[in-house]
Short mmCIF file of C-alpha atoms in Angstrom, two decimals:
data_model
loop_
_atom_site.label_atom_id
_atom_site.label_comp_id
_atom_site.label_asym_id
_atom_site.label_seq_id
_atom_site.Cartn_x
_atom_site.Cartn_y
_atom_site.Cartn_z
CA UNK A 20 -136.86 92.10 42.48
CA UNK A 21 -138.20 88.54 41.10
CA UNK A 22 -134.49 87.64 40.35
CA UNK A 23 -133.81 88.51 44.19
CA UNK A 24 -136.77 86.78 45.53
CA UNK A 25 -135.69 83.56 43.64
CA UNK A 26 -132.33 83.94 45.49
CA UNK A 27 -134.40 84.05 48.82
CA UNK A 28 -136.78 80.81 47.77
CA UNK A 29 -133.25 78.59 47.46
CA UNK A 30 -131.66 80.20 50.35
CA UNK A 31 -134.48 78.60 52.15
CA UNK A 32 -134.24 75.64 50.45
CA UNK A 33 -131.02 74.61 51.59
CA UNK A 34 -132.27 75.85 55.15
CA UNK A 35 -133.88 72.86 54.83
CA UNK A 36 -130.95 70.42 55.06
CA UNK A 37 -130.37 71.80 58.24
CA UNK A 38 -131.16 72.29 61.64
CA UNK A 39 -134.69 70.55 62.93
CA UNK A 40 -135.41 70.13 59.39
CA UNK A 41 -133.08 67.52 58.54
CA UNK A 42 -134.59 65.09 61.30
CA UNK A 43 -137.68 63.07 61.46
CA UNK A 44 -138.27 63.02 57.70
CA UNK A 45 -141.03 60.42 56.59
CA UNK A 46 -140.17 60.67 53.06
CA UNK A 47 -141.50 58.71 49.66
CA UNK A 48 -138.00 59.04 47.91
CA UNK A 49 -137.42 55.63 48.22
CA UNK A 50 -140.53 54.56 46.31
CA UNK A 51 -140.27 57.36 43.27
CA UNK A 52 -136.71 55.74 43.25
CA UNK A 53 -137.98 52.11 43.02
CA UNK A 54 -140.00 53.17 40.34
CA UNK A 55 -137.52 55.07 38.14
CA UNK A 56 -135.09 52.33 38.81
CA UNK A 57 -137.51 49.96 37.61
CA UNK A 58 -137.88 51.94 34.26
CA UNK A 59 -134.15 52.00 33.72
CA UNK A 60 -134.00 48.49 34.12
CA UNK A 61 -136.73 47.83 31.24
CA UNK A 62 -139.49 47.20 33.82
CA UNK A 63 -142.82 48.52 32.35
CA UNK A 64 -144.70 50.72 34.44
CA UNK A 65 -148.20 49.13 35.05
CA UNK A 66 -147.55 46.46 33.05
CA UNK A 67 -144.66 44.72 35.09
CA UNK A 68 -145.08 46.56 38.39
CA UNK A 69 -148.24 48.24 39.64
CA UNK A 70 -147.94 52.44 40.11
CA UNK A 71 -150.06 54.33 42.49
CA UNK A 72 -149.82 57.73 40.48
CA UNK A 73 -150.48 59.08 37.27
CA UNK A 74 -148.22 58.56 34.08
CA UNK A 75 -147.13 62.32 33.81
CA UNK A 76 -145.45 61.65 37.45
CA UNK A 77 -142.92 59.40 36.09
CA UNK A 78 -140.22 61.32 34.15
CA UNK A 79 -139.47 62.72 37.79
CA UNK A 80 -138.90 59.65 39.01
CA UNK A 81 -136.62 58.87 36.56
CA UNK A 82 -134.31 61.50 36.29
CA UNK A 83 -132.86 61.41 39.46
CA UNK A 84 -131.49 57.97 38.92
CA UNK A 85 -128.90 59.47 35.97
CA UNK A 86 -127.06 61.46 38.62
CA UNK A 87 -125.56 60.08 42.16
CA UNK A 88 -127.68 60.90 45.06
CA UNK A 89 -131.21 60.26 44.19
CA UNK A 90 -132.87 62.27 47.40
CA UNK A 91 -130.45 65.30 47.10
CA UNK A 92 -130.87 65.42 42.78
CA UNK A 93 -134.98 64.33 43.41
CA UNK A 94 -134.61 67.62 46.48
CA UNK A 95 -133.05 70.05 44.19
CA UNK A 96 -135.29 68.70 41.36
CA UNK A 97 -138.31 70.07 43.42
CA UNK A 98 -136.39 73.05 43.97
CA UNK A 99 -136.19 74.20 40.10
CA UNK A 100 -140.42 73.57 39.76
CA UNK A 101 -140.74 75.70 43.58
CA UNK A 102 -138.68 78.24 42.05
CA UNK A 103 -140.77 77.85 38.42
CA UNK A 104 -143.70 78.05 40.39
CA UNK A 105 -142.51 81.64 41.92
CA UNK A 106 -141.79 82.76 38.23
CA UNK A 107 -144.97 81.66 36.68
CA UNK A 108 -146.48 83.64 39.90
CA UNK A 109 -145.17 86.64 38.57
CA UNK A 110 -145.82 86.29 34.69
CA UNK A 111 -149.45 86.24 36.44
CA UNK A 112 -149.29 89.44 37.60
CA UNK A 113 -148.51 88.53 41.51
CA UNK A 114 -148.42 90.98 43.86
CA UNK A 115 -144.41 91.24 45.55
CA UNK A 116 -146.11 90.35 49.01
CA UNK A 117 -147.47 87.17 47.27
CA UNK A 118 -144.42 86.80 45.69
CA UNK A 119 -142.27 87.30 49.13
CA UNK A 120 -144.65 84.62 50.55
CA UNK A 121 -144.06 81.93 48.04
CA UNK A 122 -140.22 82.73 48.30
CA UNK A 123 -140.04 82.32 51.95
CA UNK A 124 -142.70 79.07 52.16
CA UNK A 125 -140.10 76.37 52.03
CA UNK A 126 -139.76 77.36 55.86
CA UNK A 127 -143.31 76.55 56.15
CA UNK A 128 -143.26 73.09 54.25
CA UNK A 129 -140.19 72.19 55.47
CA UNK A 130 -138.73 68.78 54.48
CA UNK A 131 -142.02 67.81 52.29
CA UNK A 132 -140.73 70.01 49.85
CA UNK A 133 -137.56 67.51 49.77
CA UNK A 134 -139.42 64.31 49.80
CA UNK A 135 -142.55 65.03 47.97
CA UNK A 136 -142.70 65.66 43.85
CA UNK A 137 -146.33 68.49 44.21
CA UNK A 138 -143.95 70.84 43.04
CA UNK A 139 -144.27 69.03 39.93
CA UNK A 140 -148.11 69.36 38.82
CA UNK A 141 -147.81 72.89 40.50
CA UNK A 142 -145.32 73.82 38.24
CA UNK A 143 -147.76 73.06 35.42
CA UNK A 144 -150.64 74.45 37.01
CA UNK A 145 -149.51 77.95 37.86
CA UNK A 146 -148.12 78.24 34.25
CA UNK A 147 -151.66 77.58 33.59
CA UNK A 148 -153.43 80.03 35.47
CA UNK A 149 -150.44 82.75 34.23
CA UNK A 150 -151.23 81.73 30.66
CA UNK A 151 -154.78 81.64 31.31
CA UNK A 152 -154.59 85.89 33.02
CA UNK A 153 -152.41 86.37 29.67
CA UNK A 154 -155.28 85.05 27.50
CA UNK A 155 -153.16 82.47 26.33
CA UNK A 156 -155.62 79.78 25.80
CA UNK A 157 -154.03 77.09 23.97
CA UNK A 158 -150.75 77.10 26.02
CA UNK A 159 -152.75 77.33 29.58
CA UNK A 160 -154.89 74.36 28.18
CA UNK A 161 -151.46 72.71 27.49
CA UNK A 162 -149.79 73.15 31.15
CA UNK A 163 -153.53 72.06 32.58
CA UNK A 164 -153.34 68.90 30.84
CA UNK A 165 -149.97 68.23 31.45
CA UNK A 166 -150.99 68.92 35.87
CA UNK A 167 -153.76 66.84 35.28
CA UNK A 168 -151.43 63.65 33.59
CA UNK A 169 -149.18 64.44 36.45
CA UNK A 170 -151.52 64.28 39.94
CA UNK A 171 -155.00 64.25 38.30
CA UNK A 172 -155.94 66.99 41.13
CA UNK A 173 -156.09 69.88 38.76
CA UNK A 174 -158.87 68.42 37.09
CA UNK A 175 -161.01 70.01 39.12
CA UNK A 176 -160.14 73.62 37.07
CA UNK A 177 -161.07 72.15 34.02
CA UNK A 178 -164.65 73.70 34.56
CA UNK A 179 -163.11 77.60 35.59
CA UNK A 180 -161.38 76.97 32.73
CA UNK A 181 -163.50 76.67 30.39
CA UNK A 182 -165.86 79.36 31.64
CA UNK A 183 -162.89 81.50 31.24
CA UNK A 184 -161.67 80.64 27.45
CA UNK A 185 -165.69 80.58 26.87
CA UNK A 186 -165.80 84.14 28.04
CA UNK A 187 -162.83 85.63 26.55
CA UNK A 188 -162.18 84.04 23.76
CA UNK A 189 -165.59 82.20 22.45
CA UNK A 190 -166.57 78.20 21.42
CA UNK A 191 -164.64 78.14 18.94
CA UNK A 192 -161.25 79.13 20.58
CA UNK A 193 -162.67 76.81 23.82
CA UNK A 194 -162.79 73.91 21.69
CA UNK A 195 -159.55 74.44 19.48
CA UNK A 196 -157.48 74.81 22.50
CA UNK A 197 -159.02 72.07 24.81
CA UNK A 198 -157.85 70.16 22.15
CA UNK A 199 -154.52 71.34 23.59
CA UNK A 200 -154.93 70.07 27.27
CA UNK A 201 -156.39 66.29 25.80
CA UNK A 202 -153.13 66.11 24.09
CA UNK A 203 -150.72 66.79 26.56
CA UNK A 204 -152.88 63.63 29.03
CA UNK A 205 -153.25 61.58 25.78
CA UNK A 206 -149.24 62.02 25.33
CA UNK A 207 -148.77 60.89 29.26
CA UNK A 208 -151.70 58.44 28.82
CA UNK A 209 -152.29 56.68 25.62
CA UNK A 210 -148.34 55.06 25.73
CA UNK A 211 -149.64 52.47 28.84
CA UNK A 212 -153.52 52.50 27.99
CA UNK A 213 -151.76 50.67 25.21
CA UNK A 214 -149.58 48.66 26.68
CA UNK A 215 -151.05 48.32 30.05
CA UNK A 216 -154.75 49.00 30.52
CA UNK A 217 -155.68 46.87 33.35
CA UNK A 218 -152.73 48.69 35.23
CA UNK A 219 -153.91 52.15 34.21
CA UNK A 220 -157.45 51.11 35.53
CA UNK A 221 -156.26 49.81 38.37
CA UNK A 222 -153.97 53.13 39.54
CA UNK A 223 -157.09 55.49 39.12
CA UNK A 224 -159.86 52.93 41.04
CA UNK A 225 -157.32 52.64 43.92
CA UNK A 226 -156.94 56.41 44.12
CA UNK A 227 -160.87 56.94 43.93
CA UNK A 228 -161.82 53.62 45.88
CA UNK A 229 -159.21 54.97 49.20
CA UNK A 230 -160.67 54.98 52.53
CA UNK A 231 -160.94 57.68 55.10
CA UNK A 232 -157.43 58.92 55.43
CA UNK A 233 -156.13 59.80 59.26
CA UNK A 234 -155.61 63.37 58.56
CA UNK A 235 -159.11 64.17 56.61
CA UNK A 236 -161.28 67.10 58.72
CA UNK A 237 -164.00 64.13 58.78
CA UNK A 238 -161.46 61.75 60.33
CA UNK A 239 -159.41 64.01 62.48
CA UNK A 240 -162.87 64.74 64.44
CA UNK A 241 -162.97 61.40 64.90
CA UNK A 242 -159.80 60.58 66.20
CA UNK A 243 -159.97 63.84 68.69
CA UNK A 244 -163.44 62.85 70.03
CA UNK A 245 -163.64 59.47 70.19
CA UNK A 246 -161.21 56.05 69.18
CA UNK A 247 -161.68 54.87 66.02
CA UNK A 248 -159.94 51.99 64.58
CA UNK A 249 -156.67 52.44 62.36
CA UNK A 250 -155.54 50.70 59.69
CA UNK A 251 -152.94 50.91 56.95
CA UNK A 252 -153.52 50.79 53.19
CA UNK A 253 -153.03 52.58 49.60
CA UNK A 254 -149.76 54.31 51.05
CA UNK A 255 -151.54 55.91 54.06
CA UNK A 256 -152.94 55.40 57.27
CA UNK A 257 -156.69 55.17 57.09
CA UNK A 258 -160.09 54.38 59.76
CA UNK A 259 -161.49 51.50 59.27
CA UNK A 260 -165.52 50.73 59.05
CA UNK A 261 -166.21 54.56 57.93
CA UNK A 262 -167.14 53.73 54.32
CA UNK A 263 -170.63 55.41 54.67
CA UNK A 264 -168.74 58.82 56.11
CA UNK A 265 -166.55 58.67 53.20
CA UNK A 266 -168.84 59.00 51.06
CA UNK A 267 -170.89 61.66 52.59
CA UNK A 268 -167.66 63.34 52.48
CA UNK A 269 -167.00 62.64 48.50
CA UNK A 270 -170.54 63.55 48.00
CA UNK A 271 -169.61 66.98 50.26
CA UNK A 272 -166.76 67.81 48.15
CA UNK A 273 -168.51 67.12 44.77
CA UNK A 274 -171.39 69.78 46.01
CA UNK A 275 -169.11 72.51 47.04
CA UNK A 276 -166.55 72.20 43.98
CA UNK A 277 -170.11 72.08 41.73
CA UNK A 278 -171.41 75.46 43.34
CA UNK A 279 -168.27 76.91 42.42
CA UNK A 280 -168.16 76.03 39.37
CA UNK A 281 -171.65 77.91 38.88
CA UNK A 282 -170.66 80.75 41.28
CA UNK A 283 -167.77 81.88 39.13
CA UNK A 284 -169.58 81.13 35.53
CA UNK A 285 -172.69 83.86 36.92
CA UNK A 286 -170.20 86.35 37.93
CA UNK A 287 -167.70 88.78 35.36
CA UNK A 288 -164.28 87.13 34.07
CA UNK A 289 -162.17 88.91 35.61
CA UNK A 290 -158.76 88.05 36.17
CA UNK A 291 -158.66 88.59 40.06
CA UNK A 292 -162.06 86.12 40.35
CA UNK A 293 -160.61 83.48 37.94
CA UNK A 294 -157.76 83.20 40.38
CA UNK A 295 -159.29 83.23 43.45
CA UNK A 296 -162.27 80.63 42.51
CA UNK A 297 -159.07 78.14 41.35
CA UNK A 298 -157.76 78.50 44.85
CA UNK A 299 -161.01 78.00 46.02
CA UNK A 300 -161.44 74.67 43.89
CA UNK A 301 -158.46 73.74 44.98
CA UNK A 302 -159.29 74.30 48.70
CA UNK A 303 -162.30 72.43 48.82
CA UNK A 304 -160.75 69.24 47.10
CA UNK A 305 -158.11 69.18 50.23
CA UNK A 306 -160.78 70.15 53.10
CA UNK A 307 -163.81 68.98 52.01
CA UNK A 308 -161.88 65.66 50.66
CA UNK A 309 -161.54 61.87 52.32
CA UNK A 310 -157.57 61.54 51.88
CA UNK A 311 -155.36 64.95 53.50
CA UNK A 312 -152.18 64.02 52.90
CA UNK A 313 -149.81 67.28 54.72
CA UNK A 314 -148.21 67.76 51.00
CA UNK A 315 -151.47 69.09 49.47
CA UNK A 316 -151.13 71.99 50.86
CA UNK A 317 -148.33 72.67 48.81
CA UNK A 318 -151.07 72.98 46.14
CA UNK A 319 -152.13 76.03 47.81
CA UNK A 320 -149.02 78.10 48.71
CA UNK A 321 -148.52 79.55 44.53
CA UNK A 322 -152.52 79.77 44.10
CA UNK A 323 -153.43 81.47 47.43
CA UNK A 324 -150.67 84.06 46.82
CA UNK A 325 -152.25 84.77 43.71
CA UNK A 326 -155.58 85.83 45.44
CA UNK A 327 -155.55 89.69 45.75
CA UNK A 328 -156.84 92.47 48.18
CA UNK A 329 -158.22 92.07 51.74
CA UNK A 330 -158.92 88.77 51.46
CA UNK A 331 -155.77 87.77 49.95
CA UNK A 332 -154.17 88.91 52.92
CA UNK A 333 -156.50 87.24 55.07
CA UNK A 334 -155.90 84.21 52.82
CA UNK A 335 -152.07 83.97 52.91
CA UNK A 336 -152.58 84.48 56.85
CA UNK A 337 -155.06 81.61 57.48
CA UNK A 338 -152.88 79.15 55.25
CA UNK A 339 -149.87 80.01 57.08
CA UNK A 340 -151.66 79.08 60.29
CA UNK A 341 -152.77 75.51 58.86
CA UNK A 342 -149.26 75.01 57.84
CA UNK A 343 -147.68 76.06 61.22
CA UNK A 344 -150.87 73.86 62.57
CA UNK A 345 -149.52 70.87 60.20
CA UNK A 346 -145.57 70.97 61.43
CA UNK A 347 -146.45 70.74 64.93
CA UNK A 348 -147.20 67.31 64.13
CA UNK A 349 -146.06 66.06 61.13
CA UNK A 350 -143.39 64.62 60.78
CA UNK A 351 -142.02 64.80 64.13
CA UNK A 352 -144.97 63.39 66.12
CA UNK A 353 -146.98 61.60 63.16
CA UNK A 354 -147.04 58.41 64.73
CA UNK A 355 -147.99 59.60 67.91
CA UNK A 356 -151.27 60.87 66.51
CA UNK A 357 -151.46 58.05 64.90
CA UNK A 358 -151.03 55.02 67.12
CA UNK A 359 -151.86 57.28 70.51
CA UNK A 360 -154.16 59.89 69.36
CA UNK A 361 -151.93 62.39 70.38
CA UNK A 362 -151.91 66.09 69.45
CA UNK A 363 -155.66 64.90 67.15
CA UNK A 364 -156.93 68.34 68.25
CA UNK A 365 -154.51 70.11 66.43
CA UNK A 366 -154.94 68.20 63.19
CA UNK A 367 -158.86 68.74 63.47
CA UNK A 368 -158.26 72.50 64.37
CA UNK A 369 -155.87 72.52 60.78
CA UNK A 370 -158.15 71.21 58.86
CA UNK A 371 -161.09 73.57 60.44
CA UNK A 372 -158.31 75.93 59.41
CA UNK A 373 -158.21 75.04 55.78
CA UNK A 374 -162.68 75.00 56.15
CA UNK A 375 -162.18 78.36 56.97
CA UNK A 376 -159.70 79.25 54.29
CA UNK A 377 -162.44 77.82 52.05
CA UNK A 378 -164.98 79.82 53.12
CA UNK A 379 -162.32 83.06 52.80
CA UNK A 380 -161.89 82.07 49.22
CA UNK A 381 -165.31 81.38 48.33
CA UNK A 382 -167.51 84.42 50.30
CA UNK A 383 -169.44 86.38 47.40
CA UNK A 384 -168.19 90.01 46.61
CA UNK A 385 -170.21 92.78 48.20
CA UNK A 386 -172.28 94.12 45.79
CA UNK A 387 -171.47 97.74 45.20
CA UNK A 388 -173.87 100.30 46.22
CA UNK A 389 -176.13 101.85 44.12
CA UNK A 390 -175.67 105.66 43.62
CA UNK A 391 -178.72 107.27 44.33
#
């Protein structure tokens, strides 16, 4: 059934080369190409030329440029970590509904999936949760540092994780294979902290010093009630004079992921709760967060799968709704919420979405009735 499901996830892949899919694209292709053309060339990354993401990104930005056709090879590059992602889903014990959804959701993404590399870290990251369910420490500590060297995002299950190998396993075993996860950063890391330090410095203060992205829930009620003022820097469109907001909204974020941290280590490791407090963590990074860029939600499709029961299915339902939310304006009509504020109510009703997905994900168990 997995082997047919795969054949499903690429038959919608190549859906989308076609059709409504295949028009309108905003893609990044041309800068992951710059940047692996660059390499070949002998141009250091941050040492020669400034890079906006993390070290671990850059081997697939490279290997496109060793075959002709650097968006189709970068596409079908994606395609192999979508479809590893669907595999590692099922070493972890998915669910074939969760499985069906995952193999279908390249209709949902549509040409992000193409132009994006978050298949990339998610690969990683949902080896690391299926390694993790497996109680395989040191190789789930592996594939977390090696998400974390590759979009720094998955940091933020560092903490379930170690509750978890804590748990299971004991300090001895948490320390032995977090040793794991450092190496696999320090191997994407240490090359350029040696090389280039001041360009390593500078890629992770522009990612935490960005402004209030268009598309965050803070900024989208923003744009749909009033007229803020726009403004274009660190690769996105952002508001300008809303520094204060954005940090109420870090500080937001950093309070939520914190509670869950401490909700899941005071509750039982089991595997079901370890999985649905990382799509939680996950969650409240992209809706409680100052930057929403569409492709996070890519994040979510493997992990909120993964979720089981009721509110799985509720889950998987309110996701799909944020993503059919998300293509009603992007990429087709992008710049008309942008420049003309058009269609802002339906990028502030996603991301209320994705708030409400958060609070699916994160709602405390009922506890079970005593027998009297």
């Amino acid at each position: 059934m997995v082997a047919a499901l795969a054949v499903v996830f690429l038959g919608c892949w190549e859906a989308l080369h076609h059709w409504f899919y295949a028009h309108n694209v905003i893609t990044d292709t041309p800068a992951y190409q710059g940047y692996g053309l660059a390499m070949r060339n002998g141009i250091a990354p941050y040492r020669d030329i400034p890079v906006e993401y993390p070290p671990g990104a850059l081997p697939v930005f490279l290997a496109p440029t060793y075959v002709g056709g650097y968006d189709a090879t970068f596409g079908w590059l994606m395609a192999v970590c979508g479809l590893g992602c669907l595999l590692f889903a099922a070493a972890a014990r998915a669910r074939l509904h969760a499985l069906a959804f995952i193999a279908v959701s390249p209709l949902l993404i549509g040409a992000l999936a193409l132009t994006r590399f978050d298949f990339w870290p998610m690969l990683f990251v949902v080896a690391a949760l299926a390694a993790f369910v497996r109680d395989r420490h040191s190789t789930g500590w592996f594939a977390l540092g090696a998400g974390v060297a590759a979009k720094l995002f998955p940091l933020v299950l560092v903490p379930l994780a170690a509750v978890w190998t804590l748990r299971r396993r004991g300090a001895h075993a948490l320390a032995l294979s977090a040793l794991w996860g450092i190496a696999a950063i320090a191997v994407a890391f240490v090359p350029f902290l040696v090389i280039a330090p001041h360009g390593i410095w500078n890629s992770l203060d522009g990612e935490a010093t960005r402004p209030l992205q268009i598309e965050s829930l803070a900024a989208s009620a923003l744009m749909t009630f009033g007229r803020p003022t726009v403004f274009s820097s660190h690769g996105s469109i952002n508001l300008a004079g809303q520094g204060t907001l954005a940090t109420v909204t870090t500080v937001a974020e950093l309070v939520v992921l914190v509670s869950l941290w401490f909700a899941f280590a005071r509750g039982p490791s089991s595997s079901d709760r370890f999985l649905r407090y990382a799509a939680a963590c996950l969650c409240a990074f992209i809706a409680l967060g100052k930057v929403l860029s569409p492709q996070f939600l890519i994040w979510l499709v493997p992990t909120v799968a993964l979720v089981r029961g009721r509110r799985g299915y509720l889950a998987t339902a309110i996701l799909t709704a944020a993503w059919v939310a998300t293509d009603v304006f992007f990429p087709k009509r992008y710049f008309e919420y942008v420049f003309h504020f058009q269609l802002a109510w339906v990028v502030f009703v996603r991301d209320l979405l994705l708030l409400g997905l958060l609070v699916t994900l994160s709602w405390p168990e009922r506890a079970p009735a005593r027998s009297s």
